[in-house]
Coordinates of C-alpha atoms in Angstrom, one line a residue:
Chain V
M1 CA 0.4 36.7 -17.6
K2 CA 2.6 38.2 -20.4
P3 CA 0.8 37.5 -23.6
K4 CA 2.7 40.2 -25.3
R5 CA 6.1 38.9 -25.1
L6 CA 5.2 35.3 -26.1
R7 CA 2.7 36.6 -28.6
M8 CA 0.0 33.8 -28.0
T9 CA -3.5 34.1 -26.4
A10 CA -4.1 33.1 -22.6
K11 CA -5.8 29.7 -23.6
R12 CA -3.0 28.6 -25.7
R13 CA -0.6 29.6 -23.2
E14 CA -2.2 27.6 -20.5
T15 CA -2.5 24.4 -22.6
L16 CA 1.0 24.8 -23.1
I17 CA 2.3 25.1 -19.8
G18 CA -0.2 22.7 -18.6
L19 CA 1.5 20.1 -21.0
F20 CA 4.9 21.2 -20.1
F21 CA 3.7 20.1 -16.5
M22 CA 2.2 16.9 -17.8
A23 CA 5.0 15.9 -20.4
P24 CA 6.7 13.0 -18.1
F25 CA 3.6 11.7 -17.5
L26 CA 2.4 11.7 -21.2
V27 CA 5.7 10.1 -22.4
G28 CA 5.3 7.5 -19.4
T29 CA 1.5 7.2 -20.6
L30 CA 2.9 6.0 -24.0
L31 CA 5.9 3.7 -23.0
C32 CA 4.5 2.3 -19.9
F33 CA 0.8 2.2 -20.1
A34 CA -0.8 2.8 -23.6
F35 CA 1.6 0.4 -25.3
P36 CA 1.3 -2.3 -22.6
T37 CA -2.2 -2.1 -21.7
I38 CA -3.5 -2.4 -25.4
S39 CA -1.1 -5.1 -26.5
S40 CA -2.1 -7.0 -23.6
F41 CA -5.6 -6.5 -24.2
L42 CA -4.8 -8.0 -27.8
L43 CA -2.7 -10.5 -26.6
S44 CA -5.3 -11.8 -24.5
F45 CA -7.3 -13.1 -27.8
G46 CA -4.6 -14.7 -29.2
S47 CA -0.9 -16.4 -28.4
T48 CA 2.3 -15.5 -29.0
D49 CA 5.1 -17.4 -31.3
T50 CA 7.2 -19.6 -29.3
Q51 CA 10.3 -17.6 -30.3
A52 CA 10.7 -14.6 -27.8
A53 CA 12.4 -12.9 -30.2
G54 CA 9.4 -11.0 -32.0
F55 CA 5.8 -9.9 -30.5
H56 CA 3.7 -11.5 -33.2
I57 CA 0.1 -12.2 -31.8
Q58 CA -1.9 -14.6 -33.7
L59 CA -5.5 -14.0 -33.0
T60 CA -7.2 -17.2 -31.7
G61 CA -10.4 -15.5 -30.8
L62 CA -12.0 -15.9 -27.4
E63 CA -10.3 -19.3 -27.3
N64 CA -8.2 -18.0 -24.0
Y65 CA -11.2 -16.6 -22.0
T66 CA -13.0 -20.1 -22.6
R67 CA -10.3 -22.0 -21.6
A68 CA -9.8 -19.9 -18.3
F69 CA -13.5 -20.6 -17.6
F70 CA -14.3 -23.8 -18.8
S71 CA -11.2 -25.7 -19.3
D72 CA -8.7 -24.9 -16.7
T73 CA -9.0 -26.2 -13.1
S74 CA -7.7 -24.0 -10.9
F75 CA -8.4 -20.2 -12.2
V76 CA -12.1 -20.2 -11.3
P77 CA -11.5 -21.4 -7.8
Y78 CA -8.7 -18.7 -7.3
L79 CA -10.8 -16.0 -8.6
L80 CA -13.9 -16.8 -6.4
D81 CA -11.3 -17.2 -3.5
S82 CA -10.2 -13.7 -4.0
I83 CA -13.6 -12.3 -4.7
Q84 CA -14.7 -13.8 -1.3
D85 CA -11.9 -12.6 0.6
M86 CA -12.2 -9.0 -0.9
L87 CA -15.9 -9.4 0.1
I88 CA -15.2 -10.3 3.4
K89 CA -12.2 -8.1 4.5
T90 CA -13.4 -4.7 2.6
P91 CA -16.0 -3.8 5.0
L92 CA -14.1 -5.1 8.0
I93 CA -11.0 -3.0 7.0
L94 CA -12.9 0.0 6.4
V95 CA -14.8 -0.3 9.7
F96 CA -11.9 -0.9 12.1
S97 CA -9.6 1.6 10.4
L98 CA -12.5 4.3 10.6
L99 CA -12.9 3.2 14.2
I100 CA -9.1 3.4 15.1
A101 CA -8.5 6.9 13.5
I102 CA -11.5 8.3 15.5
M103 CA -9.9 6.7 18.7
L104 CA -6.4 8.1 17.6
S105 CA -7.9 11.5 16.9
K106 CA -9.0 12.1 20.5
T107 CA -6.9 13.8 22.9
M108 CA -5.3 11.8 25.5
H109 CA -1.9 10.5 26.9
F110 CA 0.4 8.4 24.8
K111 CA -0.9 10.2 21.7
G112 CA 2.5 9.8 20.0
F113 CA 3.1 6.3 20.9
F114 CA -0.3 5.2 19.8
R115 CA -0.1 7.1 16.3
V116 CA 3.8 5.6 15.9
V117 CA 2.3 2.2 16.7
A118 CA -0.6 2.4 14.3
L119 CA 1.9 3.0 11.3
L120 CA 3.8 -0.1 12.1
P121 CA 1.7 -2.4 9.9
F122 CA 2.1 -0.1 7.1
L123 CA 6.1 -0.3 7.6
L124 CA 6.1 -3.9 8.3
G125 CA 2.8 -5.1 6.4
N126 CA 3.6 -5.5 2.7
G127 CA 5.9 -7.2 0.3
Q128 CA 8.0 -10.0 1.1
V129 CA 8.2 -9.1 4.9
L130 CA 4.8 -9.8 5.2
R131 CA 5.0 -13.1 3.3
Q132 CA 8.0 -14.1 5.7
M133 CA 5.5 -13.2 8.7
M134 CA 2.7 -15.2 7.1
R135 CA 5.0 -18.1 6.6
E136 CA 5.6 -18.1 10.3
G137 CA 2.0 -17.9 10.8
I138 CA 2.1 -14.9 12.8
D139 CA -1.5 -14.0 12.2
T140 CA -2.8 -17.2 14.0
K141 CA -0.4 -16.6 16.4
I142 CA -1.2 -13.2 18.1
L143 CA -4.3 -13.9 19.3
S144 CA -5.0 -17.8 20.1
L145 CA -6.8 -19.7 22.3
G146 CA -4.3 -22.7 21.8
D147 CA -1.8 -22.1 24.3
G148 CA -4.5 -21.7 26.9
T149 CA -3.6 -18.3 28.3
L150 CA -6.8 -16.8 27.1
I151 CA -9.2 -19.3 28.1
S152 CA -8.3 -22.5 30.4
P153 CA -7.8 -25.8 28.7
E154 CA -10.8 -27.1 30.9
M155 CA -13.0 -24.5 29.5
L156 CA -12.0 -25.3 25.9
A157 CA -12.5 -28.9 26.4
Y158 CA -15.9 -28.4 27.6
M159 CA -16.9 -25.9 24.7
G160 CA -15.5 -28.3 22.0
Q161 CA -13.5 -28.5 19.1
D162 CA -16.1 -26.7 16.7
F163 CA -16.3 -23.5 19.1
F164 CA -12.5 -23.6 19.1
T165 CA -11.5 -23.7 15.8
A166 CA -14.3 -21.0 14.8
I167 CA -13.2 -18.6 17.3
D168 CA -9.5 -19.2 16.3
G169 CA -10.6 -18.5 12.9
L170 CA -12.3 -15.4 13.9
F171 CA -9.3 -13.9 15.4
S172 CA -6.8 -14.7 12.6
I173 CA -9.3 -12.9 10.2
I174 CA -9.3 -9.9 13.0
V175 CA -5.8 -10.0 13.2
T176 CA -5.2 -9.8 9.4
V177 CA -7.8 -7.1 8.8
L178 CA -6.4 -5.1 11.5
W179 CA -2.8 -5.6 9.9
S180 CA -4.4 -3.9 6.5
C181 CA -5.6 -0.9 8.1
G182 CA -2.1 1.0 7.8
V183 CA -2.6 3.4 4.8
Q184 CA -6.6 3.6 5.6
V185 CA -6.2 4.7 9.5
L186 CA -3.8 7.5 8.2
L187 CA -6.5 8.9 5.9
F188 CA -9.1 8.7 7.7
L189 CA -7.1 10.4 10.6
A190 CA -6.4 13.3 8.2
A191 CA -10.1 13.4 7.2
I192 CA -11.3 13.5 10.9
Q193 CA -8.6 16.0 11.8
S194 CA -9.8 18.3 9.1
I195 CA -13.3 18.6 10.5
S196 CA -14.0 21.8 12.1
P197 CA -14.5 21.4 16.0
A198 CA -17.1 24.2 15.6
L199 CA -19.7 22.0 14.0
Y200 CA -19.3 19.6 17.0
E201 CA -19.9 22.4 19.4
S202 CA -22.9 23.7 17.8
A203 CA -24.5 20.0 17.3
H204 CA -23.7 19.7 20.9
I205 CA -25.5 22.6 21.9
D206 CA -28.4 21.4 19.8
G207 CA -28.4 18.2 22.0
A208 CA -26.7 15.8 20.1
N209 CA -24.9 13.0 22.0
E210 CA -21.5 11.8 20.6
Y211 CA -23.3 8.8 18.9
E212 CA -25.5 11.2 16.7
A213 CA -22.6 13.0 16.1
F214 CA -21.0 10.6 14.7
W215 CA -23.6 9.8 12.2
K216 CA -24.5 13.2 11.3
I217 CA -21.1 15.0 11.2
T218 CA -18.0 12.5 11.2
L219 CA -19.3 10.4 8.7
P220 CA -21.0 12.4 6.0
M221 CA -17.6 14.8 6.5
V222 CA -15.2 11.5 5.7
L223 CA -17.4 9.8 3.1
P224 CA -14.7 11.4 0.2
V225 CA -12.2 9.4 1.9
L226 CA -14.3 6.6 2.7
L227 CA -14.3 6.4 -1.4
L228 CA -11.1 6.9 -1.7
N229 CA -9.8 4.1 0.9
A230 CA -12.7 1.8 -0.1
V231 CA -11.2 1.7 -3.9
Y232 CA -7.9 1.3 -2.5
T233 CA -8.6 -1.5 -0.1
I234 CA -10.2 -3.3 -3.0
I235 CA -7.5 -2.6 -5.4
N236 CA -5.0 -3.7 -2.6
S237 CA -6.9 -6.7 -1.6
F238 CA -7.0 -8.2 -5.4
T239 CA -3.1 -6.8 -6.1
D240 CA -1.5 -8.0 -2.8
S241 CA 1.6 -9.9 -3.2
T242 CA 0.0 -12.7 -0.8
N243 CA -2.8 -13.1 -3.6
P244 CA -2.6 -16.6 -4.9
L245 CA -4.2 -16.0 -8.3
L246 CA -1.4 -13.4 -9.4
D247 CA 1.0 -16.0 -8.4
Y248 CA -0.9 -18.4 -10.6
I249 CA -1.0 -15.8 -13.6
K250 CA 2.7 -15.3 -12.8
T251 CA 3.4 -18.9 -13.2
W252 CA 1.7 -19.0 -16.7
A253 CA 3.4 -15.9 -17.8
V254 CA 6.8 -16.3 -16.7
T255 CA 7.3 -20.0 -16.4
K256 CA 5.0 -21.3 -18.9
A257 CA 5.3 -18.5 -21.1
D258 CA 2.0 -18.8 -22.2
H259 CA 1.8 -15.0 -22.6
G260 CA -2.1 -15.0 -24.1
F261 CA -3.8 -17.3 -21.8
A262 CA -2.1 -15.1 -18.8
A263 CA -3.3 -11.9 -20.3
A264 CA -6.9 -13.4 -20.6
M265 CA -6.8 -14.3 -17.1
G266 CA -5.4 -10.9 -16.1
W267 CA -8.0 -9.2 -18.0
I268 CA -10.7 -11.2 -16.5
Y269 CA -9.4 -10.4 -13.4
F270 CA -9.1 -7.0 -14.1
L271 CA -13.2 -6.6 -15.2
F272 CA -14.3 -8.3 -12.1
I273 CA -11.7 -5.6 -10.0
L274 CA -13.7 -2.8 -12.0
F275 CA -17.1 -4.4 -11.6
F276 CA -16.7 -3.8 -7.8
I277 CA -14.9 -0.7 -7.9
G278 CA -17.6 0.9 -9.9
L279 CA -20.3 -0.5 -7.8
V280 CA -18.5 1.0 -4.6
V281 CA -17.9 4.2 -6.4
L282 CA -21.7 4.6 -7.2
V283 CA -23.2 3.5 -3.8
I284 CA -20.6 6.0 -2.1
Q285 CA -21.1 8.9 -4.7
R286 CA -25.0 8.4 -4.1
G287 CA -24.3 8.7 -0.4
I288 CA -22.0 11.8 -1.1
R289 CA -24.6 13.3 -3.1
K290 CA -27.4 12.9 -0.4
T291 CA -25.3 14.5 2.1
Q292 CA -24.0 17.6 0.4
G293 CA -27.3 19.7 1.1
V294 CA -26.1 19.1 4.8
R295 CA -22.7 19.8 4.4
R296 CA -22.7 23.0 2.4
Chain T
M1 CA -17.3 0.8 20.7
T2 CA -19.5 3.9 20.2
K3 CA -19.4 4.4 24.1
A4 CA -15.7 4.4 23.9
L5 CA -15.8 7.5 21.5
A6 CA -18.0 9.5 24.2
G7 CA -16.2 11.5 26.9
T8 CA -14.4 13.9 24.8
R9 CA -17.0 16.8 25.1
P10 CA -15.3 19.1 27.7
V11 CA -18.9 19.8 28.9
L12 CA -19.5 16.2 30.2
Q13 CA -18.3 16.2 34.0
K14 CA -15.0 14.8 34.8
S15 CA -16.6 11.2 36.7
A16 CA -18.7 10.8 33.8
R17 CA -15.6 11.0 31.4
A18 CA -13.7 8.3 33.2
V19 CA -15.3 4.9 32.4
P20 CA -15.4 5.8 28.4
R21 CA -12.1 7.0 28.7
L22 CA -10.8 3.9 30.5
I23 CA -12.5 1.8 27.5
L24 CA -10.8 4.0 24.9
Y25 CA -7.4 3.3 26.3
L26 CA -8.0 -0.5 26.7
L27 CA -9.1 -0.9 23.0
L28 CA -6.0 1.5 21.9
F29 CA -3.8 -1.1 24.1
G30 CA -5.3 -4.1 22.6
V31 CA -4.9 -2.9 19.1
S32 CA -1.4 -1.6 19.7
F33 CA -0.8 -5.3 21.0
V34 CA -1.8 -6.7 17.9
F35 CA 0.3 -4.4 15.9
V36 CA 3.5 -4.8 18.1
Y37 CA 3.0 -8.1 18.6
P38 CA 4.8 -9.5 15.3
F39 CA 8.0 -6.9 15.4
L40 CA 8.6 -8.2 19.2
Y41 CA 8.1 -11.7 17.9
M42 CA 10.4 -10.9 15.2
V43 CA 13.1 -9.7 17.2
S44 CA 12.9 -12.1 20.2
R45 CA 12.9 -15.1 17.5
S46 CA 15.7 -13.7 15.7
L47 CA 18.1 -14.2 18.6
M48 CA 17.0 -17.6 19.3
T49 CA 19.2 -20.8 18.9
N50 CA 18.0 -24.2 17.1
E51 CA 17.2 -25.5 20.9
D52 CA 15.3 -22.2 21.9
L53 CA 13.0 -22.7 18.9
N54 CA 11.9 -26.2 19.6
N55 CA 12.0 -25.8 23.2
F56 CA 8.5 -24.8 24.5
M57 CA 9.4 -23.6 27.4
V58 CA 11.3 -20.4 25.7
V59 CA 8.5 -18.5 24.3
W60 CA 9.7 -14.7 24.2
L61 CA 13.2 -14.5 25.8
P62 CA 16.0 -16.8 24.3
R63 CA 18.3 -18.1 26.6
T64 CA 21.2 -16.7 24.9
L65 CA 21.5 -14.0 22.3
H66 CA 22.5 -15.9 19.3
F67 CA 23.7 -13.1 17.3
Q68 CA 25.1 -15.7 14.8
N69 CA 21.6 -15.7 13.1
Y70 CA 22.1 -12.3 11.8
A71 CA 25.6 -13.3 10.5
T72 CA 24.3 -16.5 8.8
A73 CA 21.3 -14.4 7.3
A74 CA 23.6 -11.5 6.0
K75 CA 25.4 -14.4 4.4
L76 CA 22.5 -15.9 2.6
M77 CA 21.2 -12.7 1.7
N78 CA 23.9 -11.1 0.5
F79 CA 23.3 -8.3 2.9
A80 CA 26.0 -5.7 1.7
R81 CA 25.1 -6.2 -1.8
G82 CA 21.3 -6.2 -1.4
F83 CA 21.4 -3.1 0.7
R84 CA 23.5 -1.2 -1.9
N85 CA 21.2 -2.0 -4.6
S86 CA 18.1 -1.6 -2.8
L87 CA 19.1 1.9 -1.2
L88 CA 20.2 3.0 -5.0
V89 CA 16.7 1.6 -6.8
T90 CA 14.8 3.1 -3.8
L91 CA 16.3 6.5 -3.7
V92 CA 16.5 7.0 -7.4
A93 CA 13.1 5.8 -8.0
T94 CA 11.6 7.7 -5.3
L95 CA 13.3 11.0 -6.4
G96 CA 11.8 10.4 -10.0
Q97 CA 8.3 9.7 -8.8
L98 CA 8.7 13.2 -6.3
I99 CA 9.5 15.0 -9.4
S100 CA 7.3 13.4 -12.4
C101 CA 4.0 12.9 -10.1
S102 CA 4.0 16.2 -8.5
M103 CA 4.4 17.8 -12.2
A104 CA 1.5 15.6 -13.5
G105 CA -0.4 16.4 -10.3
Y106 CA 0.3 20.4 -10.5
G107 CA -0.9 20.2 -14.1
L108 CA -4.1 18.3 -13.6
A109 CA -5.2 20.4 -10.9
R110 CA -3.9 24.3 -12.2
Y111 CA -3.8 24.4 -15.9
R112 CA -7.2 23.8 -18.2
F113 CA -5.8 22.3 -21.4
R114 CA -7.7 20.0 -23.8
G115 CA -7.4 16.5 -22.8
R116 CA -7.2 17.2 -19.0
T117 CA -10.1 14.8 -18.5
L118 CA -8.7 12.3 -20.5
C119 CA -5.5 12.4 -18.7
F120 CA -7.5 12.3 -15.3
F121 CA -9.2 9.1 -16.3
V122 CA -5.7 7.5 -17.4
V123 CA -4.5 8.2 -13.7
I124 CA -7.3 6.6 -12.4
L125 CA -7.2 3.5 -14.8
A126 CA -3.7 3.1 -14.3
M127 CA -4.4 3.2 -10.6
I128 CA -6.8 0.3 -11.1
I129 CA -5.1 -1.8 -13.6
P130 CA -2.8 -4.4 -11.6
T131 CA 0.6 -4.4 -12.9
Q132 CA -0.1 -8.3 -13.5
T133 CA -2.1 -7.9 -16.2
I134 CA 0.2 -5.8 -18.3
I135 CA 3.3 -7.2 -17.1
V136 CA 3.9 -9.6 -20.5
P137 CA 3.9 -6.5 -22.8
L138 CA 6.4 -4.7 -20.5
Y139 CA 8.7 -7.2 -20.1
L140 CA 8.8 -8.1 -23.9
L141 CA 9.1 -4.3 -24.4
Y142 CA 11.9 -3.9 -21.9
A143 CA 13.5 -6.8 -23.4
K144 CA 13.4 -5.4 -26.6
L145 CA 14.9 -2.2 -25.4
G146 CA 17.9 -4.2 -23.7
W147 CA 16.6 -3.1 -19.9
L148 CA 16.4 -6.6 -18.8
N149 CA 18.9 -7.2 -16.0
T150 CA 19.6 -3.6 -15.3
F151 CA 17.6 -1.2 -12.8
L152 CA 16.5 0.9 -15.7
P153 CA 12.8 -1.0 -15.8
L154 CA 12.7 0.1 -12.1
I155 CA 13.9 3.5 -12.4
V156 CA 12.8 4.9 -16.0
P157 CA 9.1 4.7 -15.5
A158 CA 9.1 6.6 -12.0
F159 CA 10.6 9.3 -13.7
L160 CA 7.6 9.1 -16.0
G161 CA 4.8 9.3 -13.4
Y162 CA 4.5 5.4 -13.5
G163 CA 6.6 2.9 -11.6
L164 CA 5.3 1.6 -8.5
K165 CA 1.9 3.0 -7.5
G166 CA 2.8 6.1 -9.5
A167 CA -0.6 6.8 -10.4
L168 CA -1.7 6.8 -6.9
F169 CA 0.8 9.5 -6.3
I170 CA -0.3 11.6 -9.0
F171 CA -3.8 11.5 -7.5
I172 CA -2.5 12.4 -4.1
F173 CA -0.7 15.6 -5.7
R174 CA -3.8 16.4 -7.3
Q175 CA -6.0 16.6 -4.6
F176 CA -3.5 18.5 -2.6
Y177 CA -3.0 21.3 -5.3
S178 CA -6.7 21.5 -5.9
G179 CA -7.2 22.4 -2.5
L180 CA -4.4 25.0 -2.3
P181 CA -5.7 28.5 -2.8
K182 CA -4.8 30.2 -6.1
E183 CA -4.1 33.8 -5.0
L184 CA -0.4 33.0 -4.1
E185 CA 0.4 31.9 -7.5
E186 CA -1.6 34.6 -9.3
A187 CA 0.2 37.1 -7.0
S188 CA 3.6 35.9 -7.9
Q189 CA 2.8 36.2 -11.6
I190 CA 1.7 39.6 -11.1
D191 CA 4.8 40.2 -9.5
G192 CA 6.4 38.9 -12.4
C193 CA 7.6 35.3 -11.9
G194 CA 7.3 32.9 -15.0
F195 CA 5.5 29.4 -14.1
L196 CA 8.9 28.1 -13.5
R197 CA 9.8 30.3 -10.8
T198 CA 6.3 30.4 -9.4
Y199 CA 6.3 26.6 -9.1
A200 CA 9.7 26.7 -7.6
Y201 CA 9.5 29.4 -5.1
I202 CA 5.8 29.8 -4.1
V203 CA 4.3 26.2 -4.9
F204 CA 7.0 23.8 -4.0
P205 CA 7.6 25.3 -0.3
V206 CA 4.0 25.1 0.1
A207 CA 3.5 22.0 -0.9
R208 CA 6.0 20.4 1.2
S209 CA 3.7 18.6 3.4
A210 CA 2.2 16.6 0.3
Y211 CA 5.9 15.7 -1.0
M212 CA 6.7 14.3 2.6
V213 CA 3.9 12.0 2.5
V214 CA 4.7 10.8 -0.9
L215 CA 8.4 10.5 -0.2
V216 CA 7.6 8.2 3.0
L217 CA 4.8 5.9 0.8
A218 CA 7.3 5.7 -2.0
L219 CA 10.2 5.0 0.0
V220 CA 8.6 2.4 2.2
W221 CA 6.8 0.6 -0.8
H222 CA 9.7 0.7 -3.2
W223 CA 12.1 -0.9 -0.6
S224 CA 9.8 -3.9 0.2
N225 CA 8.8 -4.2 -3.3
Y226 CA 9.4 -7.6 -4.7
F227 CA 7.1 -8.4 -7.9
E228 CA 8.6 -6.1 -10.4
P229 CA 12.2 -6.8 -9.4
S230 CA 11.8 -10.4 -9.4
I231 CA 10.5 -10.3 -13.0
F232 CA 12.8 -7.6 -14.6
V233 CA 16.1 -8.3 -12.6
S234 CA 17.1 -11.6 -12.5
K235 CA 21.2 -11.4 -12.2
A236 CA 22.7 -12.1 -9.1
D237 CA 24.7 -9.0 -8.9
L238 CA 21.6 -6.7 -8.8
G239 CA 20.0 -8.6 -6.1
L240 CA 17.7 -6.6 -4.0
L241 CA 17.2 -7.1 -0.5
S242 CA 13.7 -8.2 -1.0
S243 CA 14.7 -11.1 -3.2
G244 CA 17.7 -11.7 -0.6
L245 CA 15.1 -12.5 1.8
N246 CA 13.7 -14.7 -0.4
N247 CA 16.9 -16.5 -0.6
I248 CA 16.6 -17.3 3.0
S249 CA 13.7 -19.3 2.9
N250 CA 14.5 -21.0 -0.2
A251 CA 17.8 -22.2 1.6
L252 CA 15.6 -23.9 4.4
T253 CA 15.1 -26.8 1.8
L254 CA 18.3 -26.9 0.2
S255 CA 20.5 -30.0 1.3
A256 CA 23.5 -29.8 3.3
D257 CA 25.8 -30.2 0.5
T258 CA 24.5 -27.2 -1.4
L259 CA 24.7 -25.0 1.3
E260 CA 28.2 -26.0 2.1
T261 CA 29.0 -25.1 -1.4
V262 CA 26.9 -22.4 -2.6
Y263 CA 26.7 -20.4 0.5
D264 CA 29.7 -21.8 2.9
I265 CA 27.5 -22.7 5.7
N266 CA 28.4 -26.2 7.3
D267 CA 26.8 -26.2 10.5
N268 CA 23.5 -28.1 9.6
N269 CA 22.1 -26.5 12.7
A270 CA 22.7 -23.2 11.8
L271 CA 19.8 -22.5 9.3
N272 CA 16.2 -22.4 11.0
N273 CA 13.2 -20.0 11.2
A274 CA 15.4 -17.9 13.3
V275 CA 17.7 -16.9 10.6
V276 CA 14.8 -16.0 8.4
M277 CA 13.5 -13.5 11.2
A278 CA 16.9 -12.3 11.5
G279 CA 16.8 -11.6 7.7
T280 CA 13.4 -9.9 7.9
F281 CA 14.4 -7.6 10.6
M282 CA 17.6 -6.3 8.9
T283 CA 15.3 -5.9 5.9
V284 CA 12.8 -3.8 7.8
S285 CA 15.6 -2.1 10.0
P286 CA 16.4 0.5 7.6
L287 CA 12.7 1.3 7.1
I288 CA 12.5 2.0 10.9
V289 CA 15.4 4.3 11.1
M290 CA 14.1 6.2 8.3
F291 CA 10.5 6.4 9.7
A292 CA 11.9 7.4 13.1
F293 CA 13.3 10.4 11.8
L294 CA 10.5 11.3 9.4
Q295 CA 7.7 10.1 11.5
R296 CA 6.5 13.6 12.9
K297 CA 6.5 15.5 9.9
F298 CA 5.1 12.5 8.1
I299 CA 2.0 12.5 10.1
Q300 CA 1.8 16.4 10.1
G301 CA 1.9 16.2 6.3
M302 CA -0.8 13.6 6.2
E303 CA -3.0 16.2 8.1
R304 CA -2.1 18.4 5.4
T305 CA -2.5 16.8 2.2
G306 CA -6.4 18.0 1.7
L307 CA -7.0 14.3 0.5
T308 CA -10.0 14.9 3.0
G309 CA -11.8 16.3 0.1
E310 CA -13.0 19.4 1.2

């Protein structure tokens, strides 16, 4: 620190340097975040004039919100669909990615191969590429009873149609879930590898088996990453490019140019996301606080 | 599952470890199968003729390698143009995010200034609010600035710490820098380095792994991003690869006449799902090449980012 040359207190200097590093972000916050967020919020309580030239909001109160819930026939079903989808998939994604990460963290043959393969969903599984693959019905094709290779057709006939569709549906969900695990596996893997092997050794000397070590060491140690992953997974599930509700909002915003209504739907959606994320953060934070005594 | 996790403790006898080991490999190969399958499917399909697609005897190996699909796909996507545009946007936007997000993350992690908590809160909020919620005012803003139908809406926010998942990157950098020991920087400052030189010579080299992680994530996400470009950039000359890919599947529904006039394709059988798969493969192949080069460093970096909240 050289307070003499710059003639200011250390504290002021720190603030200035801090603001220097934050400068691009602060400009960005004004331009790309605060302005659009606030005006979108206002917009949700009104409507724009039909001429695109100006940005005049005519306030109409809660009309857009009541319309979304009570008059619009598609919004609520889409919303419930996305919530249901999230509720089913998020726990599965977290469990699967933790298990895969644990398996990948073991010393074994073909380690490099498995790790690269585990990253494939991350490369292929987003945006337009995933869309095209889904259009091909890839999620139902990977594991399917339909072609008769897994279980013979006679067996299938014996077990009946209901069983068949149930199993195929289950397979499809598992495949989709596995394919959504890319980033989460990476984060878990990073977390697991930073756990000191000494912890496991001492637990083992005290007579703990693998199962106990998982619950007493691995899980508490990865809880902070579990939190990050849970939040990421929820956001991802809600803002995925294949999400029909977002397409619906986009249609209203772009094609039909009813900006107020689109904004209102967007905000309702955001509140739901916030609610679920808040819930997850609360639960996991409590878990973290509980285990803190054990960890430190 | 838990059985498979057993058997890595060196204390166990070798014979006792064999069975869990086997289960572990079986599970891993099972998972790998699910991950590799779509990739192989894509490659194999992309080389099939129309007859192969409809022939149920042909499952994996096309009877002839029909490279014509790639030519058709390239024509429909306007591959050369899309590749050039995508490369430009991806590289510039990624560079922007590397600079701005690492700066913001460093500022948040190292300096205690007024409003720091508020800034961090904004980062979290920006991570959570879907782009779709604020896309309309953004559109109107960019329209007012005259940025529509240019690459500016995709590039400028990236230099300002926003853009595609910018807040997440700030978060990653912040977590990483908070985990770094402060002593290195203090030592360099005592030796007379200003904060900029400290950042350039001390912090940056140490933080390389975090940069690596964000680099790969940003490259992949920008490359396959579709939503923002589809809204802000509608001019054909500025088409990206991701929108080109969309062209192919849209072209599947076009009539033969339109195909001939617009794309100069006069073979009715030329257009099918094999072409879509060829286009998809062409879109992801640059990513795969990039990843083949960066893979090792990326995974090492992932392990060191301190995202683990130690």
